[in-house]
Coordinates of C-alpha atoms in Angstrom, one line a residue:
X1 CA -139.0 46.9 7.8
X2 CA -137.9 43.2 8.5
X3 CA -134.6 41.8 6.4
X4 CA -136.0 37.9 5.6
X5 CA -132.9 37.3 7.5
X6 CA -134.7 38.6 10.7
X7 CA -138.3 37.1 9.3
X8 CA -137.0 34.0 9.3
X9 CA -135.7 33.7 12.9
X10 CA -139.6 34.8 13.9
X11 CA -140.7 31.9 11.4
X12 CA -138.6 29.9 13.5
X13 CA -140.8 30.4 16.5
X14 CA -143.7 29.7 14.3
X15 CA -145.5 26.1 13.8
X16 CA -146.4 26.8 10.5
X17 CA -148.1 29.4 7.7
X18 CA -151.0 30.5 7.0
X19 CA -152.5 33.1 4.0
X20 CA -156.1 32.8 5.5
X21 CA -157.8 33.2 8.9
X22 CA -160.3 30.6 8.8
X23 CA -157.1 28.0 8.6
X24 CA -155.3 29.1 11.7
X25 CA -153.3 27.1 13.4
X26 CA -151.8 27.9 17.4
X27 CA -148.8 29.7 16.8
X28 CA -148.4 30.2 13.0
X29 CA -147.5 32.7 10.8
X30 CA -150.2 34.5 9.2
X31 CA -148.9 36.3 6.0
X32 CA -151.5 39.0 4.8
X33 CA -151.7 39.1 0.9
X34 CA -153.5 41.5 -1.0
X35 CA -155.7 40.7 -4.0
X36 CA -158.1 42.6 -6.5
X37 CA -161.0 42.3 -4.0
X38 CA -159.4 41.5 -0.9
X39 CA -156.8 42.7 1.7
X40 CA -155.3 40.7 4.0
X41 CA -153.6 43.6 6.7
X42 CA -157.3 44.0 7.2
X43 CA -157.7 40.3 8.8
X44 CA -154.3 40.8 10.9
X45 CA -155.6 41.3 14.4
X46 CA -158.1 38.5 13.6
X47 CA -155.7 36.2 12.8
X48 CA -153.5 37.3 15.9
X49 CA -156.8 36.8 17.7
X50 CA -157.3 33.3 17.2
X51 CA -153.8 31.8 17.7
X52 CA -151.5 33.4 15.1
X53 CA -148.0 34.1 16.9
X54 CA -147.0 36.7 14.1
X55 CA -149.1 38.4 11.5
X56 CA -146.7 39.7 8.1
X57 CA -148.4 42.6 6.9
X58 CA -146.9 44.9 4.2
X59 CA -149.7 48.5 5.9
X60 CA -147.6 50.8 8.5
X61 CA -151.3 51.5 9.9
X62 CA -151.6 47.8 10.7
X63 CA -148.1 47.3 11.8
X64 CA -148.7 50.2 14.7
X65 CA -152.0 48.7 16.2
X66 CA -150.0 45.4 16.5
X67 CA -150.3 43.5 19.8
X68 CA -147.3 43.4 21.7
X69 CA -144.9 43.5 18.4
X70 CA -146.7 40.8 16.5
X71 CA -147.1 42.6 13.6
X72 CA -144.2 42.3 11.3
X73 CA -143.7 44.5 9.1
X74 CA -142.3 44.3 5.2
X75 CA -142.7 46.3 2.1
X76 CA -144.8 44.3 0.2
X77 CA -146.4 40.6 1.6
X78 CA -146.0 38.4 -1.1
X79 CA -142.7 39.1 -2.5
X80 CA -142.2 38.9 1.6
X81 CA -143.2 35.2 1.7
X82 CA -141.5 34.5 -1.6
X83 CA -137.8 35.8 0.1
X84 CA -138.9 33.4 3.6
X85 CA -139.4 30.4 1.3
X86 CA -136.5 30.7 -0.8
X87 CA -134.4 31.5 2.4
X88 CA -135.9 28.3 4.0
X89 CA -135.1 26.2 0.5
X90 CA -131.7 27.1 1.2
X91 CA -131.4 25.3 4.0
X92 CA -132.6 21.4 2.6
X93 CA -129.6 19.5 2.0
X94 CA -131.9 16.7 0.2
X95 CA -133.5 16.6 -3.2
X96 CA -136.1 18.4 -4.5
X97 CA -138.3 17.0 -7.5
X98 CA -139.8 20.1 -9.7
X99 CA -142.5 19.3 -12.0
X100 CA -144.7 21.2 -14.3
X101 CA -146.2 20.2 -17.6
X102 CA -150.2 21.3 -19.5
X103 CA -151.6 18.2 -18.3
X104 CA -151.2 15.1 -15.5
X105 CA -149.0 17.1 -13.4
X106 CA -150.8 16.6 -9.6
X107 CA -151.6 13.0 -10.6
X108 CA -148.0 13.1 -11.8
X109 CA -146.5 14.5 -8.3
X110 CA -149.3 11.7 -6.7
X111 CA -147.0 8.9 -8.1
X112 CA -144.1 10.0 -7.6
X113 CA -144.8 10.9 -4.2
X114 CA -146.0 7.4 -3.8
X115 CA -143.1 5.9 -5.5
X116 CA -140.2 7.7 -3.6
X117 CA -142.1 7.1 -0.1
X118 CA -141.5 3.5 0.2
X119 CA -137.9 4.4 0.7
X120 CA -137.9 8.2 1.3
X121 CA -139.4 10.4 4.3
X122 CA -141.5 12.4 1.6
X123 CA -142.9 15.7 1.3
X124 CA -145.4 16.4 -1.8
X125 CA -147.5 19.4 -2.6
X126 CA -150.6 19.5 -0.9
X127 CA -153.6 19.7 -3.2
X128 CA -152.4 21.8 -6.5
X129 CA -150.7 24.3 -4.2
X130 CA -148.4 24.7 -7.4
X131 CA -148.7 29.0 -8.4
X132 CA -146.6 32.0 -7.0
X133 CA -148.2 31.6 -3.6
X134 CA -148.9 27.8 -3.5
X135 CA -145.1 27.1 -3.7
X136 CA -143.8 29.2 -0.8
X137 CA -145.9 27.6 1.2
X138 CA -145.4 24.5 0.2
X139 CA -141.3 24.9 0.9
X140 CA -142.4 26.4 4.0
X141 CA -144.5 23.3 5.4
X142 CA -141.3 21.0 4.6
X143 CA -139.2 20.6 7.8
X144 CA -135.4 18.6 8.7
X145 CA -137.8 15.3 9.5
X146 CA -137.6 14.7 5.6
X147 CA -135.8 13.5 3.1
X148 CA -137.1 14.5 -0.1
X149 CA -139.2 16.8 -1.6
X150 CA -141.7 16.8 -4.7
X151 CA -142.7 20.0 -5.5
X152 CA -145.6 21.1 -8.4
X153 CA -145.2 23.9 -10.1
X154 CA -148.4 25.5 -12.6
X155 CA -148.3 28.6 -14.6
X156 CA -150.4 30.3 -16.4
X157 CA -148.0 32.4 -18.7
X158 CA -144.6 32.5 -19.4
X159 CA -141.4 33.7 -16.8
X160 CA -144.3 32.0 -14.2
X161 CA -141.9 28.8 -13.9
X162 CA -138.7 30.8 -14.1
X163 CA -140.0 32.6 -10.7
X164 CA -141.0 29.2 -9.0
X165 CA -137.7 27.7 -10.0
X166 CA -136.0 30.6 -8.3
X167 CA -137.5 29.6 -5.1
X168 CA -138.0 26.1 -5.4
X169 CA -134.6 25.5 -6.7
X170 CA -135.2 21.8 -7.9
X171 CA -132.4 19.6 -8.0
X172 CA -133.8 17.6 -10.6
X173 CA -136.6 18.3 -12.7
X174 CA -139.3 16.6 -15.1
X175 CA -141.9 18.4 -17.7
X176 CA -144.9 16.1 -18.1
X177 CA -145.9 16.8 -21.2
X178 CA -146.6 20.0 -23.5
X179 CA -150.2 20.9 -24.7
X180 CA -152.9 22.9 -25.4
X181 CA -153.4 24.4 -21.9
X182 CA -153.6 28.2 -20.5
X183 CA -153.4 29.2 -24.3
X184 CA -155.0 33.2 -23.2
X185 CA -152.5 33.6 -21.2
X186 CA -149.8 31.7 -22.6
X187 CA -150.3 33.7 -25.8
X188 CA -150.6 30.5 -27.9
X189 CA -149.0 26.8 -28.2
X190 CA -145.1 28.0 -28.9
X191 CA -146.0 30.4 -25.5
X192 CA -146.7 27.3 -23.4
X193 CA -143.5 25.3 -25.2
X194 CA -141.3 27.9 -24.0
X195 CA -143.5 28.7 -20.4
X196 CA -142.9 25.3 -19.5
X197 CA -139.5 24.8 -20.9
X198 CA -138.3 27.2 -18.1
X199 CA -137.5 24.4 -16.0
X200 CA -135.4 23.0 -18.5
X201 CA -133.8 26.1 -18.7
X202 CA -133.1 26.5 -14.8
X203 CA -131.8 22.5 -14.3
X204 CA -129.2 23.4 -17.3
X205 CA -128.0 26.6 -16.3
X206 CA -127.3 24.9 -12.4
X207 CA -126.1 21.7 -13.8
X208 CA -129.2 19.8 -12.6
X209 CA -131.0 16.4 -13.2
X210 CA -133.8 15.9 -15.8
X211 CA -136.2 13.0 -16.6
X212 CA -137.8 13.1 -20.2
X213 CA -139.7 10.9 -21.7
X214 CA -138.0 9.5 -24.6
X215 CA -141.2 8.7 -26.3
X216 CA -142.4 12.8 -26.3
X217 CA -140.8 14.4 -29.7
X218 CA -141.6 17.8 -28.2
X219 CA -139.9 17.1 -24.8
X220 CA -137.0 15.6 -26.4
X221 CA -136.6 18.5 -29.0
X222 CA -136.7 21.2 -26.2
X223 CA -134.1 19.1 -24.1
X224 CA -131.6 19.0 -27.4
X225 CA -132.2 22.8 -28.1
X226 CA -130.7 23.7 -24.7
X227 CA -127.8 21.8 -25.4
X228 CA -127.0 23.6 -28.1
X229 CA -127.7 26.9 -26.7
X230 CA -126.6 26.9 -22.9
X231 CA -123.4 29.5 -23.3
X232 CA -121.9 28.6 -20.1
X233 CA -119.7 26.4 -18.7
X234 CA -122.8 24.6 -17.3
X235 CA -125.9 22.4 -19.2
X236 CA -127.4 19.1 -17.0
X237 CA -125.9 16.9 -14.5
X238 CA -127.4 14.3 -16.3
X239 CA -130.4 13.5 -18.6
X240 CA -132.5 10.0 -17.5
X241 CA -134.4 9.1 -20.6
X242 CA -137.3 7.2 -20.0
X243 CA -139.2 4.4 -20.6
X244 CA -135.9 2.4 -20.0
X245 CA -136.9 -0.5 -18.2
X246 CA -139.1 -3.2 -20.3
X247 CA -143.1 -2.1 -18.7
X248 CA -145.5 -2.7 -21.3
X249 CA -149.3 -1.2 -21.4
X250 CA -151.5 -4.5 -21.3
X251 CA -154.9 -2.5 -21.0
X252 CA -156.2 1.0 -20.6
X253 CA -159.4 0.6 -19.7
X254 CA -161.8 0.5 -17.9
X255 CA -158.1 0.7 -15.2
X256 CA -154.4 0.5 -16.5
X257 CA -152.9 -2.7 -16.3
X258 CA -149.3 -3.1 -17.6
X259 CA -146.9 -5.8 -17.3
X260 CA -143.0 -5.4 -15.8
X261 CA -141.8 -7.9 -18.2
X262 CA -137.9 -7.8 -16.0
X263 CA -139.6 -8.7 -12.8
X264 CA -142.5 -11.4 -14.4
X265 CA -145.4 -9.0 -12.7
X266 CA -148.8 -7.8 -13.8
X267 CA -149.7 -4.6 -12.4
X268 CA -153.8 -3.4 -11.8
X269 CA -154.0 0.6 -10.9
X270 CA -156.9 2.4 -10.1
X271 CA -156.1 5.0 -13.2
X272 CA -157.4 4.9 -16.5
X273 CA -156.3 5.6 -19.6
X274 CA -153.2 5.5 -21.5
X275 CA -152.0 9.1 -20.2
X276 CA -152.2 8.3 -17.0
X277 CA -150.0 5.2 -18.1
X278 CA -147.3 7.8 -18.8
X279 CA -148.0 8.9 -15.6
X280 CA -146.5 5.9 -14.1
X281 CA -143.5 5.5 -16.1
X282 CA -142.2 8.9 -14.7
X283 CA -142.8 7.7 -11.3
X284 CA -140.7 4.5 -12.1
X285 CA -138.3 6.1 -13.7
X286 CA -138.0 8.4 -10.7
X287 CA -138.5 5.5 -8.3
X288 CA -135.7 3.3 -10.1
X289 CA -133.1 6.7 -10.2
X290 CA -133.8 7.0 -6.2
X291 CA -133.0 3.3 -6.1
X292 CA -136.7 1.6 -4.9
X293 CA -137.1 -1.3 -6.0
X294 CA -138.8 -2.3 -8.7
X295 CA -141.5 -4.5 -6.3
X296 CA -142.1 -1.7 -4.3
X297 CA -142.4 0.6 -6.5
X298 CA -145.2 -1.2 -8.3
X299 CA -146.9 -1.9 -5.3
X300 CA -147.0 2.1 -4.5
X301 CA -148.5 2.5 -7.9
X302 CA -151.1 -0.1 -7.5
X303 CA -152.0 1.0 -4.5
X304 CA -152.4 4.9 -5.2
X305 CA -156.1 6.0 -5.3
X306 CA -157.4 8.6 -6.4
X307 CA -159.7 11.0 -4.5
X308 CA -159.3 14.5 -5.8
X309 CA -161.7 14.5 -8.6
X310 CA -159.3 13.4 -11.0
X311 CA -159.6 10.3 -13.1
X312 CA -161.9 8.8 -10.4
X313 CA -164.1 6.1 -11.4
X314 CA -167.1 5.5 -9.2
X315 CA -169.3 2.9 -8.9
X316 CA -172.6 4.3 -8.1
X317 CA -175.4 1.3 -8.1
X318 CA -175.5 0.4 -12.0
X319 CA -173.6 3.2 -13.3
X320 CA -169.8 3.6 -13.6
X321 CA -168.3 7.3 -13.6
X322 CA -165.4 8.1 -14.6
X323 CA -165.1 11.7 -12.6
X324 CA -162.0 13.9 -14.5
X325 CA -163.4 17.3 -13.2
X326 CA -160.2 18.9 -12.1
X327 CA -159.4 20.7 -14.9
X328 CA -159.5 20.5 -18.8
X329 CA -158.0 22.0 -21.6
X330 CA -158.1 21.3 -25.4
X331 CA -155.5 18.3 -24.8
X332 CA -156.6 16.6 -21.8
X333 CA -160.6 16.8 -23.3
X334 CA -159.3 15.1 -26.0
X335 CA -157.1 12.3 -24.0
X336 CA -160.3 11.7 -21.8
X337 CA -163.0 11.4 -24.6
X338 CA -160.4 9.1 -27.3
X339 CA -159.9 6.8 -24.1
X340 CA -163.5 6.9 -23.5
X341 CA -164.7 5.6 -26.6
X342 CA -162.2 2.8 -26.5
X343 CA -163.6 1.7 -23.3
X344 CA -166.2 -1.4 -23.8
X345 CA -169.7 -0.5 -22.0
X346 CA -173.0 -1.3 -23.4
X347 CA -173.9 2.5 -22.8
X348 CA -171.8 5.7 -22.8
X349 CA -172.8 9.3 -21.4
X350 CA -171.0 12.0 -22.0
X351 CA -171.0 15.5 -19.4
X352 CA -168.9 18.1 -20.6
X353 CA -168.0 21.4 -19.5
X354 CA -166.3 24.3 -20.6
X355 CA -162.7 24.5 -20.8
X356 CA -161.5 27.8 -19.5
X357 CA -158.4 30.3 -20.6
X358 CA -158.5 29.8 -23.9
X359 CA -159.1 33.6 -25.4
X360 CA -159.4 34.1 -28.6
X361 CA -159.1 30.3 -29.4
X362 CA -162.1 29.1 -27.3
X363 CA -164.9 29.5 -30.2
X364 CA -162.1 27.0 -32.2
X365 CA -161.0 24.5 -29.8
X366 CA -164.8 24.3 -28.4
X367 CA -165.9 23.5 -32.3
X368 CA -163.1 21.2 -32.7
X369 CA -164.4 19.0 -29.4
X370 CA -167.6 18.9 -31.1
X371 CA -166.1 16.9 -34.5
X372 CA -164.3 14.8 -32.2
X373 CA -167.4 14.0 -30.1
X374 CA -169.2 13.4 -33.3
X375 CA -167.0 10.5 -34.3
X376 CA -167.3 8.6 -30.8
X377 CA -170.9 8.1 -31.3
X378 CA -171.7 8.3 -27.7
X379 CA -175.7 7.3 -27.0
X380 CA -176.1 10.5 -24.8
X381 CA -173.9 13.7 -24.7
X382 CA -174.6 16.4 -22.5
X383 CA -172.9 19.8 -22.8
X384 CA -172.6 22.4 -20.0
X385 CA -171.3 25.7 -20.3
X386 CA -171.1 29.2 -22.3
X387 CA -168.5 28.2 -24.8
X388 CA -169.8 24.7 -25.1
X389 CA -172.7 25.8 -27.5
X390 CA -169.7 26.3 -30.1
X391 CA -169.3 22.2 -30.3
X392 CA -173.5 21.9 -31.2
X393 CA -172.5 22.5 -35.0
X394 CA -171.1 19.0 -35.3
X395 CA -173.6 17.7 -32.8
X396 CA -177.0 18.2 -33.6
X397 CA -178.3 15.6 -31.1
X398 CA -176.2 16.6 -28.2
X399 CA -178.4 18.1 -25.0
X400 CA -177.4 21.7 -24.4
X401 CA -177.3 23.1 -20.6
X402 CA -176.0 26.6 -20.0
X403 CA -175.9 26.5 -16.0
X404 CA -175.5 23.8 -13.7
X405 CA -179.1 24.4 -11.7
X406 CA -180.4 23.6 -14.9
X407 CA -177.9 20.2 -15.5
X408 CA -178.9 19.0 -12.0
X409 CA -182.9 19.5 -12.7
X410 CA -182.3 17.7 -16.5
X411 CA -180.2 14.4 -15.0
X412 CA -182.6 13.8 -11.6
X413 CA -185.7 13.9 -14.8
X414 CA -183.3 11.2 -17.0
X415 CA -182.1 8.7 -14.5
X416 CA -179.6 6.6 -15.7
X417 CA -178.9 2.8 -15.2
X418 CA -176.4 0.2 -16.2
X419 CA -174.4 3.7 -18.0
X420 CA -170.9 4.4 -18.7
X421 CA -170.3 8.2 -17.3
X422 CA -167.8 10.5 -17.9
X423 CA -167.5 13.6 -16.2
X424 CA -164.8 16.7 -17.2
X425 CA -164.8 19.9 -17.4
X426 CA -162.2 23.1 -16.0
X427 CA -162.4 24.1 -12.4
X428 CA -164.8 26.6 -12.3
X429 CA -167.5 24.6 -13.9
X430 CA -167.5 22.3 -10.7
X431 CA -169.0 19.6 -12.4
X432 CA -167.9 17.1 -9.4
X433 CA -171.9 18.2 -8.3
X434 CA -173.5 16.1 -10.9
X435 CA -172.3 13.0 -9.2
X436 CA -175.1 12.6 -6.8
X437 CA -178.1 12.8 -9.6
X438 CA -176.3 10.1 -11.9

């Protein structure tokens, strides 16, 4: 069995990592994992095959039939890969950025990213590599050529962040917000308040940096709780409370435009919405703390576009979409759908899909969507989904769709013109696929 002492010297012979074969690099590191359906020491000699230097496997069996000692071999692969990336976070002698939060975190990360690389060699999360595997890798993609880091981090139930922060080690730390996300596994609201509050905990108890949003009651209530209950001789470098500098929201829709009243500048973004507004104020708060200039900082923020399925608006011939199909939880849905009824159109669609993890509360919080639809008086609103029959009560006239087959068949039989379109739903609905029949 390898020490991650001795793992890490082979990782320094390595280009890179990689958890699955079809992504192989020349000379990486393939790390087997193991899953409920899958095993990853069986995929070794593949990945050794095609231009893996070392294959991490955690199976004796595998470890014997390796090639020439390219099999390394630990006790178990993920706690493994966990160890190499908190050995190789020990090394950065620059910041790291930790976020988490229910909703607006990668758009979050995005802008701060953004923000910090007009003066900053910047490494961000790729994607929503943000869970107990995402993160690792993530620390282990970021080499001496930069100069910061921004690192996600999701969970799903509580001590999730605690673990992450133990790799990740963040220097200084901000919690986007606190909502209705993940509630299954979470075990309710006060579960995700204290889940996410984690990384409070950790940047107290190491005398680290946070950014809170001055404006948030729950974020600022969490941050004076662990002031009074941090029993060392250690609490927070420093809390920056933010919005500090005079940036006003001059419109929401159908794009944010706010106004840096200090600098005399009007700023058009390609977000929507008035949470995504709050988006940008942690970014220039972060931005302003690094010390980039206000100018530039703006410019990073108009310039950011969108392209991950997340508050994308499309133009497609007449129609306007407003694509939010990352994810979606109770508090997000309800963000999106308020700031789509304020926007002006002469038309408004509706297409929305279930919103996953949410165990014994999805029947509720799917009924609840439906009274909130109901008051938006939307002229069309299509529901997709299993739970999503649970919001018909208050919406008698809405257009029910179980499966997605059948969504694609009803909107290429009701074309649409000169329509506002908004698209959201969780992950696994996928509802990014209804953009080529609108």
């Amino acid at each position: 069995m390898l020490s991650t002492e001795q793992l890490y010297s082979k990782f320094l012979e390595c280009t890179g990592v990689s958890t699955d074969t079809r992504r192989i690099t020349p000379n990486c590191l393939f790390v087997a994992l193991k899953g409920d359906t899958f095993n990853g020491n069986t995929f070794a000699e593949q990945a050794l095959a095609s231009g893996a230097r070392y294959a991490l496997v955690d199976d004796p069996d595998v470890a014997d039939r390796g090639v020439g000692g390219r099999c390394l071999l630990v006790s178990d692969g993920l706690l493994a890969l966990q160890a190499l990336a908190r050995h190789h976070r020990q090394t950065f002698t620059f910041p790291v950025v930790g976020l988490t939060g229910s909703n607006g975190k990668t758009t979050t990360k995005e802008l701060i990213a953004a923000v910090l690389g007009k003066n900053y060699r910047t490494y961000a999360t790729v994607g929503n590599l943000n869970n107990h595997i995402g993160v690792p890798l993530t620390l282990l993609a970021i080499t001496e050529q930069y100069e910061i880091a921004v690192v996600e981090m999701g969970a799903n139930h509580q001590k999730e962040i605690e673990l992450l922060c133990s790799i990740a080690q963040p220097t200084h730390g901000l919690i986007t917000n606190v909502g209705k996300a993940h509630l299954e596994g979470f075990g309710g609201i006060d579960g995700v308040r204290k889940g996410k509050g984690e990384l409070y905990d950790y940047l107290a108890q190491h005398g680290q940096t946070v950014f809170i949003n001055s404006r948030d009651t729950t974020l600022t209530a969490m941050y004076r709780e662990r002031l009074k209950t941090i029993r060392s001789e250690t609490t927070f470098a420093e809390a920056i409370f933010y919005p500090g500098e005079p940036v006003h929201l001059v419109q929401e829709s159908p794009v944010v435009v706010y106004r840096d009243t200090a600098h005399d500048q009007d700023v058009t973004t390609h977000l929507p919405g008035r949470y995504n507004f709050e988006n940008m104020l942690a970014a220039l708060a972060i931005g302003q703390y690094f010390g980039v200039s206000p100018a530039e900082a703006n410019r990073a923020i108009a310039d950011y576009n969108p392209t991950n399925n997340r508050s994308q608006v499309i133009v497609k011939g007449t129609n306007t979409i407003l694509l939010d199909a990352y994810n979606a939880n109770p508090s997000s849905m309800t963000a999106a759908i308020r700031q789509f009824a304020a926007t002006p159109a002469t038309k408004k669609v509706v297409i929305l899909g279930d919103m996953y993890e949410l165990g014994n509360e999805s029947e509720a919080e799917h009924a609840a969507l439906g009274q909130l639809i109901a008051g938006c008086h939307f002229d069309v609103v299509i529901l997709a989904g299993q739970d999503m029959k649970h919001a018909l009560t208050s919406l008698p006239q809405a257009y029910y769709i179980p499966d997605k087959f059948s969504l694609h068949n009803w909107l290429m039989d009701h074309p649409m013109t000169d329509t506002h379109i908004l698209v959201k739903g969780s992950r696994g609905m996928g509802l990014e696929s209804v953009v080529p029949f609108l």
